[in-house]
Each structure stands twice: as structure tokens, then as C-alpha cells.
Amino acid sequence: MPELRFEPGWLLVEDAPEPAEQIARSTVFALANGTFGLRGAPEEVPASVQGAKGCYLNGVYDTPRGLLTEREFPNLPDFACVWVEIDGERFDAAASALESYRRELDLSCGLLRRTVDWRTRSGVRAVLTFERFVAMHDANLAWLRVGVAVDRDCRLRLESGIDADVTNRWADHLKEVRFSQVGEAILCLAHTFDPGHQLAEMTVQFLAAPRAGELETTVDAKRYLERYTFELRAGEQALLLKPVAVHADRFARGSLKEACRATLRRALQDGWDRSLARHRRSWAELWERSRVDIEGDDEALLGIRFSQFHLLAAAPYRDARVSVPARGLQGQDYYGSVFWDCEIFVFPFYAYTQPQAARNCVGYRIATLDGARRKAASLGFEGAYYAWQSQETGDDQCDRYVFNNPITGEKIRSYFMDEQIHITADVVHAFRQYAEATGDERFWSEGGAEVVLEAARFFASRCTWVPERNRYEIHRVLGPDEYHENVDNNAFTNAMARETLLTALDLHARGLLRADERDAERWREVAERLYVPEPDPDTGLIEQFDGYFALRDEPIEQTNRRLAHPDLHKGGPLGPFQETRNIKQADVVMLLYLLRDRYSAEVKRANWEFYEPRTAHDSSLSPMAYALVAADVGRTDWAHRYYLYTSHIDLGAYGPHWNHGVHTASLGGAWLAIVHGFLRLRLAPEGPRLDGWPLLPESWRAVEARFVWHGRPMGVRAEPGRVVFENRSSEPVCVALPSGPAEVPPQGRLEAPFGVP
Ligand code: IFM
């Protein structure tokens, strides 16, 4: 299976069509702008081919048959469809005779280009160029351009329009589709089932060809296509241009038709060139504030470029009613739902580089607080318990029966929704990080403090007082390791719950949170007397949950071999993992990263070594934690290995399996591994800080990251024996180095040598 090539530093290149990898490659080459996403499938692939094409609008969900398991992003009508026909032969990269082929994604600006040299059966040599971008400068706009140049006279036919013959994986979401002609434009209005959203796409496609041809229009219930047919002479080039507006009633002001018209008017005024230039400029600004560079290791560089590209594409720049779904806007896995993947894995990247996107992620949790309150109340608790799987209202979209038993066909009760309570603490953790990194303290009074208050109330009510042990405990939870269900005192959960209570108390003490004294007293008492499993004084090991050390210890392969059916869920009472010490994903090690100030290097080392061989990494969220803790304790080789693992998860996804959308948590983990891990940079309220001198894998000559501290754009570069901070703002910034505090002058640099041999 040919790998993708990286032409340093920005081009991701595919040298041959890979129809067998269609789903994975359509994810890799997906484009997005935080408002909507478009999968990278080739133009000629019919919309009806399952999984290849896809276009999703952030924050728009549908429940076609009232089933929670089908509540998801509807796949929008396919506008990225263009068919080229020469002398009656239709082009299809997967089947046509090609002299050459290249598909490249320019990661600097999200321009996808495919160029093929096609030898037709009639003997014409045609160079076809397909280009597209999802406009970063104009939230609801995408552009396509298709060029055809031939070496002899031929009859060329170009067909293009909007094809609504689309579906999602599990359900159809378009209840009704209507096409109409609006002046020169095609308008497609689609209605979803529940809630009955209206979605609109409009395009004005036009042909820049040397001579006029015939135009035919085909309209049926599912498509509106225009077909241009004309003679193209040797040496000539035909160009089809297609700006498209995509809107949904949830966000558009006024009528959808008018919203589409306004978007297209701007696009047509600019034309392709100027629109692309604006789009490039917007991307350049994003990179300017966030770019990471690695010298000496192209594989590592590709990993971070790719990760940052897709995270920048998925960021909610414009609206605090949306956040970042687990698979971004690049696919439909996990139903377009928002998980802890956002707050813990992705969010720090935005908080450090794109504060507006971070503010919107925070805003999304503020906006969905009522849903979290409803969930807590429905389970008999106080305060707010955030949805494990969150969509637009904050009510939990996670079913109690996520899996089926493939042997008996019965549904299996799962506990993601009711027991993975750490999600509420994760939200609070992100809020604190947001305030520290950006300096925006105003957001506490704009709903931020209310979230913390309700989160603290929730944990205070969720704890159980155990008189015989004279302490509070937290029973029946599911920790990040989702294979061991219904456990008591999961170290991660208890520690994060205590952090939440301490955050609430801190805000209360600073007058930022309005709680009554009774609440505050209760939080204090619970925080002080909550049992949090501590490292064993002899071994340094933290027990993942009560009774974990008494479980069977065996190699992971052996546990996997006991799985009764390849499709059976590996966790819970029916799976083989629950009775062993083997775990699905980082749990204690994740805690050691998140609350790294609370644990010693010895404890981190001991637990990393213990849990590493017992972690199956059956979740993409896992390798990053092992990279980060390895970096923290100076194990550069392992940090490097796990960094490559996490940053290449989507690039290395091959095979016919369903891989729909990017693994945002893993991509965020790649950035964290570099910034928190190798560079050891932290944005503290007092200023940027190095938790230790940076760590460089052997092959790296330098690593550099841009960031924004309290509105001031900065950069840090590490080389062997030297750190350089750059202050690109007009005010001085104090940085805390392991050797002591120092000042980076405005528009200036600070160099600090360290550990020089
Ligand atoms: O949030 C994760 C979870 O930790 C593991 N399963 C997939 C979810 C979504 O990515």
C-alpha cells in the first residue's frame, strides 16, 4: 500500500489513486473552516458511494427515526461533483488510463489539487486539474475549479451541479429536497426530520471555455445537473468554476436563499483568484500564531503539520454555540458529537494559539449548561453533569446500549453516559487553562463561574460518605479506561473531582464565583476528605481503582485471544479485559500528565513503566499520554515513539475499515506532546514558563512553536543547549526559566543556554 509523501514543508502528496483506501483518504484530504467540512473524495465518485463523500455543518443534527443512535450530522447534498467526458468516455481516476496522477493537499492553506494526465480511448491526451477550497475567510463558501487541456481536437462534456442522493452510514437525514433555479444559480433546499432544519446550497457554476457549447439541464428528485458540451481544439483549455454557498437555518440571518445569494455575491465579485488569495491570507494568519517547526525529522514534521492543519480546520472561530466534534467536521464518526476529546486534548492548542476559538469552545459548554443540569437531575444529583456525547442542547446523546452482543444479538448495557463523570471535571480543567493562558478573566462572569459552581455541586452530591473509612469516596464510575466498568475510586476521576472542588473554592475566594457559604463549606469538606488513591510509598504505584491490583496479570495478546467474537466489546463483563489489569487507554498515566505538578518524577516513572505494557491503546486518545509522561521524565526515545504514533494515526489508517473523520484528540495530543512535552512550555497567569529545560529527540536539530500569551504573540525555539524566546508584541513579557525569571523585550529575543557540555 503506497504511503502518502510529504514534500517538506507543506505538501501532502498521493502519487496513485487508491480506490481501496477511499474512506481513509477522503478523511486525510478533507477540508473545513470551522463552520462546515467537506470530505476529500474525488469529484467523479458518486455521492451514493457509502462513506466516500460527505459535507457536514457544525452544530446541525438530526434524529430521523427518534433513535438516539441515529442522531447525528446529516450528510449534506454533494456539490463537489463534476464529471468530465471526452469523445463519449467518462473520466474516473480509479479506472481510466493515466499517464500520471498526483493529488496534493497544501497544508499551508487548505487547497486540494488533483492533476492527472489521461489517455482517452480516442487517443486524446488530456490534462485534468481539479482544485477546491473551503473558504477560511468566508464561513459559508466553498470553491471548485476544474480545468481540461487537450493535445488534439475532441468533444468535451462537463457535467456538474448538486446531487442530493446522499446518506449517512446508519440513516437518511434528508426528508425532503427541492431544487430550483434562481437567476443563473441552482438552489437546493433540504429539510431534515427532527428537528426540522432547513439546509441550503446554492451554486452559480460557469464555464470559461474558448467557444460556446450546448447546455442541457437534468433535474429529478435527487439531482440538478447542468451539462455543457462543446468542441475543444488541440492546445486549448476549458475551465469550469463553481462557487458554492452552504447555509443552515440554525445560523443564517434572514432567509436561506438570501444568505446564499449574499455569500455567492461576494464570491463572484472576487472571482476565483481573489477569493483564493483571501482564503490563503486567513490561513496564513492562523499559522502565524500557531506554527510548529521541527528541523531534522521530516516524519515528525509531517505529523505536526498534518495535526495542526486539521485542528485549525475544525476550530469553531465564529460561533459559541458549536465546539469541536471528536472526529472534527471531516467525517461522521461518533455522530458529530463533542466529547472530552475537545477539552482535554484539543482545547489547549486553541487556548495557546487561537484564543477566539478557545473562547467559543468554552462558550459552547456555557451554552449547554442547562442540558448538563438536566442530566444531573435525571440521575438524582445536584449541579451539572455534562453529556458524555454532547450535541446542540447539552442533553446526553449517548445511549445506554452502545454495543450489541454479536453472538446472541442482545444489546449490551454500557456506562459511558451515566458513569464517565470525569467529563464535568474535564470541562472545568479546560476553563482554568483558558483563563491562565489567555488572561481573559471576564469570561468567569459571562457564565464560566456558573459552570464551575454547578460542577462543584455535582461532585459534592455524587460523592458517598463512608463512615467506616471516615472519608468520601466515589463509587460506580467508568474511568478513561473504558474496559473496567462500575469501579469504585478511580484515581483519575477522584483526583479530577477534587481539582474541580478546589477550583470552585479558589474562584469563590477571589470573589469570581457567587456561591453561598453553605455550598463553599460543603466543597471544602468534601475536597479535604475525598479519598484520592495516592502512590504506594514503596513502589510509587497508583492503583487505578479499588481492587485493580488484585486482578489477573497477563500479556495483552493473551487477553485479546480470549475475546469470544471479533466484534464483541472488549470491556465490561462480557469482554476479557475486565478481569485483568490490562486497560483500553491511558488512565493513571493520563492523570499524571494532567495534574503533573502534583506527582514526583519517581511516581511518574514507576507508573509509566507499570501501565505501559498493560495498555492496549485501543483508543486513539491513549498514545499521547504516554508521549507526554515519557517526555516529562526525560525518556526522549519513548516520547518520540509515542509522539509519532499519535501524530500519524490518521495518516497511517489504511484498509477497508470505516475511518470517518480525523481523530482530533490524537492530533491535539501531538501538539501537546511537542509543546507541553518536548518544549515543556506552559502558559501560566504570570507568564510563559518552562517546566524544565526542553528535551530534543536525537534527530531533531531544533523545535520551535508559536503561541499567544495574554494576547501577545510569541515563539519559543529549542536547540541542543539553547532556548530562544521571541516576543512579537510591543510589550515586555516575563518568562520563568528553570534557571529563574527573565524578560523578553518587546519585538525582541531572549536566549538562554542550558546544559552545555
Ligand atoms: O472520548 C473518546 C473515548 O475516550 C474513547 N472512545 C472514543 C471517544 C471519542 O473519541
Short mmCIF file of N, CA, C and O and ligand atoms in Angstrom, two decimals, residues 326-327 334 339-341 345 388 416 420 422 480 482 584-585 618-621 663-665, ligand 1:
data_model
loop_
_atom_site.label_atom_id
_atom_site.label_comp_id
_atom_site.label_asym_id
_atom_site.label_seq_id
_atom_site.Cartn_x
_atom_site.Cartn_y
_atom_site.Cartn_z
N ALA A 326 -15.65 14.99 18.06
CA ALA A 326 -14.49 14.09 18.23
C ALA A 326 -13.80 13.79 16.89
O ALA A 326 -12.58 13.62 16.85
N ARG A 327 -14.56 13.72 15.81
CA ARG A 327 -13.93 13.46 14.51
C ARG A 327 -13.92 14.72 13.64
O ARG A 327 -13.87 14.64 12.42
N TYR A 334 -18.86 8.94 15.34
CA TYR A 334 -19.29 9.48 16.64
C TYR A 334 -20.33 10.57 16.48
O TYR A 334 -20.48 11.45 17.30
N PHE A 339 -17.01 15.35 22.74
CA PHE A 339 -16.63 14.54 23.91
C PHE A 339 -15.57 15.30 24.71
O PHE A 339 -15.16 16.41 24.34
N TRP A 340 -15.00 14.64 25.71
CA TRP A 340 -13.88 15.23 26.45
C TRP A 340 -12.66 15.39 25.55
O TRP A 340 -11.73 16.11 25.87
N ASP A 341 -12.69 14.75 24.39
CA ASP A 341 -11.61 14.91 23.40
C ASP A 341 -11.32 16.38 23.18
O ASP A 341 -10.18 16.79 22.98
N PHE A 345 -7.85 17.35 25.07
CA PHE A 345 -6.84 17.02 24.07
C PHE A 345 -6.64 18.13 23.03
O PHE A 345 -5.54 18.39 22.60
N TRP A 388 -21.80 12.99 28.05
CA TRP A 388 -20.63 12.26 27.54
C TRP A 388 -20.51 12.52 26.04
O TRP A 388 -19.45 12.71 25.50
N PHE A 416 -21.01 4.51 29.52
CA PHE A 416 -20.33 5.75 29.11
C PHE A 416 -21.13 6.97 29.57
O PHE A 416 -20.59 7.93 30.09
N GLN A 420 -19.27 8.01 33.26
CA GLN A 420 -18.00 8.65 32.93
C GLN A 420 -18.04 10.11 33.41
O GLN A 420 -17.97 11.06 32.63
N HIS A 422 -16.05 12.00 34.88
CA HIS A 422 -14.90 12.91 34.81
C HIS A 422 -15.10 13.99 33.75
O HIS A 422 -14.44 15.01 33.78
N PRO A 480 -11.26 6.84 32.34
CA PRO A 480 -10.88 6.94 30.93
C PRO A 480 -10.66 5.56 30.29
O PRO A 480 -10.96 5.35 29.13
N GLU A 482 -12.03 2.56 29.46
CA GLU A 482 -13.45 2.24 29.41
C GLU A 482 -13.73 0.74 29.48
O GLU A 482 -14.87 0.32 29.32
N LYS A 584 -7.77 -0.33 28.32
CA LYS A 584 -8.02 0.13 26.96
C LYS A 584 -7.12 1.32 26.59
O LYS A 584 -6.53 1.39 25.53
N GLN A 585 -7.07 2.30 27.48
CA GLN A 585 -6.36 3.54 27.16
C GLN A 585 -5.81 4.16 28.43
O GLN A 585 -6.21 3.78 29.54
N ASP A 618 -6.28 0.78 22.60
CA ASP A 618 -7.44 0.53 21.74
C ASP A 618 -8.23 1.81 21.50
O ASP A 618 -9.29 1.77 20.88
N SER A 619 -7.74 2.90 22.02
CA SER A 619 -8.34 4.20 21.72
C SER A 619 -7.22 5.12 21.23
O SER A 619 -6.09 5.07 21.73
N SER A 620 -7.59 5.98 20.29
CA SER A 620 -6.59 6.92 19.74
C SER A 620 -6.20 7.98 20.76
O SER A 620 -5.29 8.77 20.53
N LEU A 621 -6.90 8.03 21.88
CA LEU A 621 -6.60 9.06 22.89
C LEU A 621 -5.43 8.65 23.77
O LEU A 621 -4.98 9.43 24.60
N HIS A 663 -9.05 11.98 13.97
CA HIS A 663 -9.07 11.72 15.41
C HIS A 663 -8.54 12.98 16.10
O HIS A 663 -7.34 13.10 16.36
N THR A 664 -9.44 13.90 16.37
CA THR A 664 -8.99 15.22 16.85
C THR A 664 -8.17 15.11 18.13
O THR A 664 -7.21 15.85 18.33
N ALA A 665 -8.55 14.18 19.01
CA ALA A 665 -7.83 14.08 20.29
C ALA A 665 -6.38 13.66 20.05
O ALA A 665 -5.45 14.17 20.69
O1 IFM B 1 -13.81 10.15 24.10
C1 IFM B 1 -13.35 9.00 23.47
C2 IFM B 1 -13.14 7.93 24.50
O2 IFM B 1 -12.21 8.29 25.48
C3 IFM B 1 -12.68 6.66 23.85
N1 IFM B 1 -13.62 6.25 22.83
C4 IFM B 1 -13.83 7.26 21.79
C5 IFM B 1 -14.31 8.57 22.40
C6 IFM B 1 -14.45 9.62 21.29
O3 IFM B 1 -13.23 9.82 20.66
#
